[in-house]
Phi, psi and omega in degrees: 000138180296139178250350181204137178216128178203175183243136176244148173260114185229118177051041178082002180253144172269115186244121175280128181243124178238124178263134183223163175282069181236167183271324188245157176273133183240133177243131178229146174237122192239144178286167001271342185268351183090037178301135182253129182225136177241126170258119188238148173300157183300328185277352182275123182272175184296327179296320179292323177296316178302315182296319180297318180293316180298320181296334182245026183298321179299315179297318180299314181296324178294319179294318179296320178295322179298318179295320181293328182280341181294134176296137180277132179291130178293161181301131182283119178261347179058053178236166182304137177102341179293151176262135175222152184253144176213121181053039175085358180250147178271134179237147173267137179276135175238118182268131178238118177302137186204137184276342182275195179295146180294138178208156181242142175213155177280140175228106183071204185264352186219013184234131168255118182264124178252119175253121183200165177297140181302329182264012179290150182282161176299325180297317179294322178292323177297322177300323178295320179294317179296323177296322176297313179301314182298315181297320180294318178295320181295336176283325187272327184298314180303322178296320179289322176297317179298327179285312194268332181298316176294325180297316182274345180073031180227167177213125177285136177286330180201155175213157180203174182234132177206163178277131180229141185276330190234358182223146176277337178194160176219158178221133171255098185299328181294312179277350183057043183244135181241137173241139178241141181287131179303331181297343179298339178297338180275345187262163177303152182302328180300328179290317176300316181297317180299313181297319179296315178297319178303310183290323176297326180295333176293345174284346175260314182225120185291326186256166178270058182266189183297324179297317179301310181295324179295324178295315178298315181300321183288317188262335182222074190304331184256029183297332181297329180295317178293319178300315181295323177300316180289317181295329183283345186252328187218311186239149173220132183210143178230140179231148175208164180282000000 
């Protein structure tokens, strides 16, 4: 749990600094504006944080520029013709007037069919899409757990899906609980598998040290490709000792 949180002005950047009982200093740059956040060990002072940020100023600026260059998604109206992503593929939305509860289903290889009341709000239709994403992930995660838990020799006590702004997944090693970002439903299945394996590995090794990376390398040799796919689209984060 964080014991201190404050903001520093470093090289013209507003940097959020959070001190935690951790071993390594972590730097993250987060969308959509390129917010800069440093999670630092309790013993690391502000001068060390300033130096770490300055040393990686070029990387920070590149990440912020990438976010600025990304096309902004127009407001979702949830009407026929809109593009939405599912498992890494783009689908066209097809709206069908329907008197019952709003629901989404796949039609063929490129169509998401939305059945909803003609006067339903975009928010209600969006809720149907999120429910579809959640249901699809809940179908796929158990199969991946069944595959990977025996391989890694671990077992999660609980797992869940929720929307998260800055992380694709989290793990509480003490409670042995894993959370996966709902947004993973939009990404290729390999990305979902990578995040799940990543979080399960935290049940073996809490930190992103050499042992952690060696486990990923041994069991999921191409994990960097999935990581790069995720970092290039929504989140970017760098960690170092």
